[in-house]
């Protein structure tokens, strides 16, 4: 991880003109998500979205918009929570261990259906 990285860096990512297609072909992710993954060595998060979270959502809670929250606990375990953006929690996915550097802080994302793909993005890129 880049020791000089701060979550505040993510605020300058707006819109989502450039997207990167995950090789599983259902998920695309934005420049901001890619920047976060590069700076924190957390491409595992994109893979988790592509292989675990998105397929489960499409099977159990098909919707066009999801609000995602990653929260890392002090013991380095984590939880990915997915909701409708209001009060309805669709799922909570536990992560046994992660080296994600932002402990006891929530990092938020959106997952939106664009027709052909689901776009994984930062809220500022929505």
XYZ file of N, CA and C in Angstrom:
378
model
N 0.830 -1.184 0.000
C 0.000 0.000 0.000
C 0.866 1.236 0.000
N 0.396 2.259 -0.663
C 1.048 3.556 -0.661
C 0.756 4.228 0.683
N 1.786 4.455 1.472
C 1.591 5.000 2.828
C 1.053 6.421 2.827
N 1.175 7.125 1.710
C 0.686 8.498 1.620
C -0.763 8.572 1.159
N -1.387 7.445 0.941
C -2.760 7.434 0.439
C -3.746 7.786 1.544
N -4.717 8.591 1.168
C -5.795 8.981 2.070
C -7.121 8.778 1.340
N -8.142 8.410 2.068
C -9.460 8.260 1.457
C -9.944 9.566 0.833
N -9.432 10.692 1.317
C -9.817 11.988 0.745
C -9.436 12.094 -0.725
N -8.431 11.332 -1.164
C -8.028 11.330 -2.572
C -9.171 10.892 -3.473
N -10.060 10.092 -2.945
C -11.140 9.554 -3.769
C -12.176 10.605 -4.136
N -12.199 11.711 -3.402
C -13.200 12.748 -3.657
C -13.032 13.424 -5.008
N -11.840 13.380 -5.592
C -11.666 14.050 -6.888
C -12.131 13.202 -8.069
N -12.549 11.972 -7.815
C -13.102 11.140 -8.883
C -14.580 11.440 -9.003
N -14.964 11.972 -10.157
C -16.368 12.299 -10.404
C -16.772 11.708 -11.745
N -18.051 11.507 -11.902
C -18.573 10.830 -13.089
C -17.938 9.453 -13.195
N -18.159 8.777 -14.267
C -17.534 7.466 -14.460
C -17.385 7.218 -15.953
N -16.695 8.148 -16.620
C -16.530 8.059 -18.072
C -15.685 6.868 -18.500
N -14.637 6.571 -17.746
C -13.766 5.451 -18.077
C -14.079 4.309 -17.125
N -14.376 3.157 -17.701
C -14.636 1.969 -16.885
C -13.738 0.825 -17.351
N -13.484 -0.071 -16.436
C -12.646 -1.235 -16.694
C -13.519 -2.466 -16.512
N -13.526 -3.320 -17.486
C -14.350 -4.515 -17.415
C -13.616 -5.614 -16.674
N -14.262 -6.142 -15.655
C -13.710 -7.300 -14.966
C -13.798 -8.469 -15.927
N -12.867 -9.337 -15.879
C -12.810 -10.418 -16.860
C -13.971 -11.401 -16.782
N -14.794 -11.315 -15.739
C -15.970 -12.198 -15.713
C -17.104 -11.645 -16.557
N -16.955 -10.440 -17.068
C -17.819 -9.756 -18.039
C -19.149 -9.216 -17.512
N -19.523 -9.464 -16.288
C -20.749 -8.878 -15.740
C -20.472 -7.591 -14.972
N -19.253 -7.393 -14.558
C -18.926 -6.269 -13.688
C -17.911 -5.361 -14.358
N -18.183 -4.071 -14.283
C -17.215 -3.041 -14.668
C -16.937 -2.209 -13.422
N -15.785 -1.606 -13.371
C -15.472 -0.731 -12.251
C -14.832 0.542 -12.777
N -14.962 1.578 -11.996
C -14.574 2.917 -12.429
C -13.125 3.241 -12.075
N -12.697 4.400 -12.563
C -11.340 4.876 -12.277
C -11.096 5.024 -10.780
N -12.088 5.508 -10.059
C -11.927 5.699 -8.623
C -11.743 4.391 -7.879
N -12.520 3.382 -8.255
C -12.384 2.063 -7.637
C -11.021 1.473 -7.993
N -10.607 1.650 -9.236
C -9.288 1.142 -9.649
C -8.172 1.843 -8.873
N -8.301 3.141 -8.685
C -7.309 3.896 -7.924
C -7.215 3.369 -6.492
N -8.365 3.166 -5.866
C -8.392 2.623 -4.507
C -7.731 1.246 -4.465
N -8.064 0.388 -5.411
C -7.485 -0.961 -5.454
C -5.971 -0.907 -5.649
N -5.520 -0.016 -6.515
C -4.072 0.130 -6.731
C -3.354 0.624 -5.485
N -3.895 1.634 -4.861
C -3.225 2.263 -3.716
C -3.263 1.414 -2.453
N -4.258 0.538 -2.338
C -4.420 -0.252 -1.111
C -4.209 -1.748 -1.329
N -3.750 -2.115 -2.515
C -3.573 -3.534 -2.843
C -4.840 -4.328 -2.561
N -5.947 -3.817 -3.021
C -7.222 -4.463 -2.697
C -8.036 -4.834 -3.938
N -7.372 -5.381 -4.936
C -8.118 -5.919 -6.073
C -9.012 -7.083 -5.645
N -8.730 -7.650 -4.491
C -9.581 -8.715 -3.952
C -11.022 -8.220 -3.790
N -11.189 -6.925 -3.491
C -12.528 -6.375 -3.294
C -13.323 -6.412 -4.608
N -12.679 -6.084 -5.708
C -13.341 -6.138 -7.011
C -13.694 -7.586 -7.347
N -12.771 -8.500 -7.087
C -13.061 -9.922 -7.317
C -14.207 -10.410 -6.439
N -14.235 -9.973 -5.205
C -15.315 -10.369 -4.281
C -16.664 -9.887 -4.819
N -16.673 -8.661 -5.358
C -17.904 -8.135 -5.950
C -18.315 -8.961 -7.169
N -17.332 -9.311 -8.012
C -17.624 -10.014 -9.260
C -18.050 -11.462 -9.045
N -17.393 -12.149 -8.121
C -17.606 -13.589 -7.988
C -18.551 -14.007 -6.869
N -18.740 -13.140 -5.876
C -19.570 -13.523 -4.729
C -20.795 -12.615 -4.589
N -20.558 -11.332 -4.435
C -21.643 -10.397 -4.117
C -22.630 -10.254 -5.286
N -22.136 -9.879 -6.468
C -23.040 -9.650 -7.596
C -23.852 -10.894 -7.968
N -23.246 -12.070 -8.120
C -24.082 -13.243 -8.437
C -25.157 -13.519 -7.391
N -24.810 -13.325 -6.140
C -25.793 -13.552 -5.075
C -26.930 -12.528 -5.154
N -26.570 -11.261 -5.409
C -27.605 -10.233 -5.536
C -28.523 -10.510 -6.713
N -27.956 -10.898 -7.844
C -28.773 -11.163 -9.029
C -29.709 -12.341 -8.816
N -29.285 -13.277 -7.993
C -30.118 -14.445 -7.710
C -31.186 -14.143 -6.655
N -30.819 -13.403 -5.613
C -31.705 -13.229 -4.462
C -32.409 -11.877 -4.370
N -31.805 -10.818 -4.922
C -32.345 -9.463 -4.733
C -32.151 -8.611 -5.983
N -32.610 -9.062 -7.123
C -32.389 -8.353 -8.380
C -32.910 -6.931 -8.276
N -32.010 -5.967 -8.485
C -32.354 -4.557 -8.433
C -31.414 -3.818 -9.373
N -31.646 -2.550 -9.595
C -30.781 -1.781 -10.491
C -29.781 -0.908 -9.735
N -29.959 -0.791 -8.419
C -29.067 0.050 -7.612
C -28.838 -0.611 -6.258
N -27.564 -0.624 -5.858
C -27.194 -1.141 -4.541
C -26.199 -0.179 -3.899
N -26.333 -0.024 -2.619
C -25.364 0.726 -1.836
C -24.501 -0.292 -1.088
N -23.196 -0.160 -1.223
C -22.245 -1.111 -0.649
C -21.415 -0.401 0.414
N -21.167 -1.075 1.506
C -20.305 -0.519 2.553
C -19.307 -1.584 2.986
N -18.045 -1.209 2.974
C -16.979 -2.067 3.483
C -16.550 -1.504 4.822
N -16.603 -2.346 5.836
C -16.182 -1.922 7.175
C -15.191 -2.946 7.702
N -13.974 -2.468 7.996
C -12.934 -3.332 8.548
C -12.882 -3.114 10.054
N -12.962 -4.211 10.787
C -12.941 -4.158 12.255
C -11.500 -4.126 12.769
N -11.344 -3.852 14.029
C -10.005 -3.737 14.625
C -9.218 -5.037 14.577
N -9.898 -6.182 14.486
C -9.192 -7.470 14.396
C -8.847 -7.849 12.951
N -9.034 -6.906 12.019
C -8.761 -7.051 10.586
C -9.771 -7.934 9.860
N -10.838 -8.348 10.536
C -11.942 -8.972 9.816
C -12.775 -7.826 9.233
N -13.662 -8.158 8.315
C -14.446 -7.108 7.675
C -15.837 -7.611 7.341
N -16.700 -6.668 7.026
C -18.053 -6.978 6.587
C -18.359 -6.102 5.380
N -18.880 -6.731 4.345
C -19.413 -5.992 3.207
C -20.921 -6.038 3.347
N -21.533 -4.877 3.504
C -22.991 -4.784 3.626
C -23.554 -4.215 2.336
N -24.658 -4.790 1.903
C -25.317 -4.334 0.684
C -26.760 -3.980 1.034
N -27.151 -2.788 0.627
C -28.513 -2.338 0.903
C -29.105 -1.683 -0.341
N -30.354 -1.261 -0.189
C -31.012 -0.537 -1.267
C -30.703 0.957 -1.204
N -29.859 1.366 -0.271
C -29.534 2.778 -0.099
C -30.387 3.443 0.961
N -31.377 2.729 1.427
C -32.243 3.221 2.497
C -32.077 2.292 3.689
N -33.149 1.697 4.138
C -33.082 0.862 5.341
C -33.114 -0.638 5.081
N -33.218 -1.042 3.829
C -33.324 -2.461 3.530
C -31.946 -3.051 3.268
N -31.494 -3.916 4.165
C -30.216 -4.612 4.003
C -30.484 -5.895 3.220
N -29.816 -6.024 2.074
C -29.966 -7.235 1.263
C -29.066 -8.354 1.757
N -27.850 -7.999 2.115
C -26.953 -9.032 2.635
C -25.782 -8.417 3.374
N -25.221 -9.229 4.260
C -23.977 -8.899 4.966
C -23.020 -10.053 4.679
N -21.896 -9.713 4.088
C -20.929 -10.732 3.693
C -19.667 -10.585 4.541
N -19.353 -11.584 5.379
C -18.161 -11.485 6.239
C -16.879 -11.810 5.464
N -15.828 -11.116 5.833
C -14.479 -11.374 5.333
C -13.659 -11.737 6.567
N -13.054 -12.914 6.578
C -12.339 -13.371 7.773
C -11.121 -12.521 8.110
N -10.409 -12.083 7.066
C -9.212 -11.277 7.316
C -8.894 -10.460 6.081
N -8.450 -9.236 6.298
C -8.014 -8.379 5.204
C -6.904 -7.451 5.693
N -6.064 -7.066 4.775
C -5.019 -6.080 5.075
C -5.468 -4.688 4.652
N -6.752 -4.527 4.334
C -7.261 -3.207 3.939
C -6.909 -2.210 5.042
N -6.284 -1.094 4.695
C -5.650 -0.237 5.697
C -6.569 0.664 6.518
N -7.805 0.811 6.122
C -8.666 1.749 6.837
C -9.561 1.002 7.813
N -9.087 0.908 9.043
C -9.749 0.151 10.096
C -10.714 1.059 10.850
N -11.864 0.489 11.184
C -12.911 1.199 11.926
C -13.440 2.408 11.153
N -13.392 2.324 9.829
C -13.965 3.356 8.964
C -14.786 2.653 7.894
N -15.877 3.260 7.513
C -16.685 2.731 6.419
C -16.215 3.331 5.103
N -16.112 2.486 4.109
C -15.847 2.952 2.749
C -17.069 2.557 1.936
N -17.656 3.545 1.276
C -18.922 3.313 0.576
C -18.709 3.253 -0.933
N -19.573 2.473 -1.561
C -19.566 2.287 -2.998
C -21.006 2.167 -3.467
N -21.195 2.278 -4.771
C -22.477 1.975 -5.389
C -22.250 0.895 -6.438
N -23.285 0.121 -6.677
C -23.292 -0.878 -7.724
C -24.568 -0.637 -8.519
N -24.417 -0.269 -9.796
C -25.565 0.158 -10.595
C -25.650 -0.605 -11.903
N -26.858 -0.982 -12.262
C -27.120 -1.671 -13.521
C -27.114 -0.647 -14.646
N -26.276 -0.884 -15.661
C -26.233 0.027 -16.810
C -26.820 -0.632 -18.055
N -27.516 -1.728 -17.880
C -28.087 -2.436 -19.016
C -27.316 -3.711 -19.307
N -26.089 -3.557 -19.772
C -25.268 -4.723 -20.110
C -24.381 -5.170 -18.960
N -24.032 -4.243 -18.097
C -23.080 -4.504 -17.014
C -23.575 -3.880 -15.723
N -22.966 -4.316 -14.635
C -23.126 -3.623 -13.361
C -21.849 -2.842 -13.122
N -21.999 -1.567 -12.808
C -20.855 -0.693 -12.573
C -20.619 -0.544 -11.072
N -19.424 -0.866 -10.650
C -18.974 -0.733 -9.259
C -18.238 0.597 -9.190
N -18.731 1.520 -8.368
C -18.200 2.884 -8.375
C -18.201 3.515 -6.996
N -17.462 4.600 -6.901
C -17.491 5.433 -5.702
C -18.741 6.298 -5.746
N -19.272 6.708 -4.599
C -20.445 7.583 -4.615
C -20.226 8.879 -5.415
N -19.019 9.411 -5.388
C -18.740 10.647 -6.137
C -18.748 10.433 -7.641
N -18.704 9.171 -8.082
C -18.713 8.872 -9.509
C -20.121 8.554 -10.025
N -21.099 8.585 -9.155
C -22.470 8.231 -9.531
C -23.074 9.300 -10.412
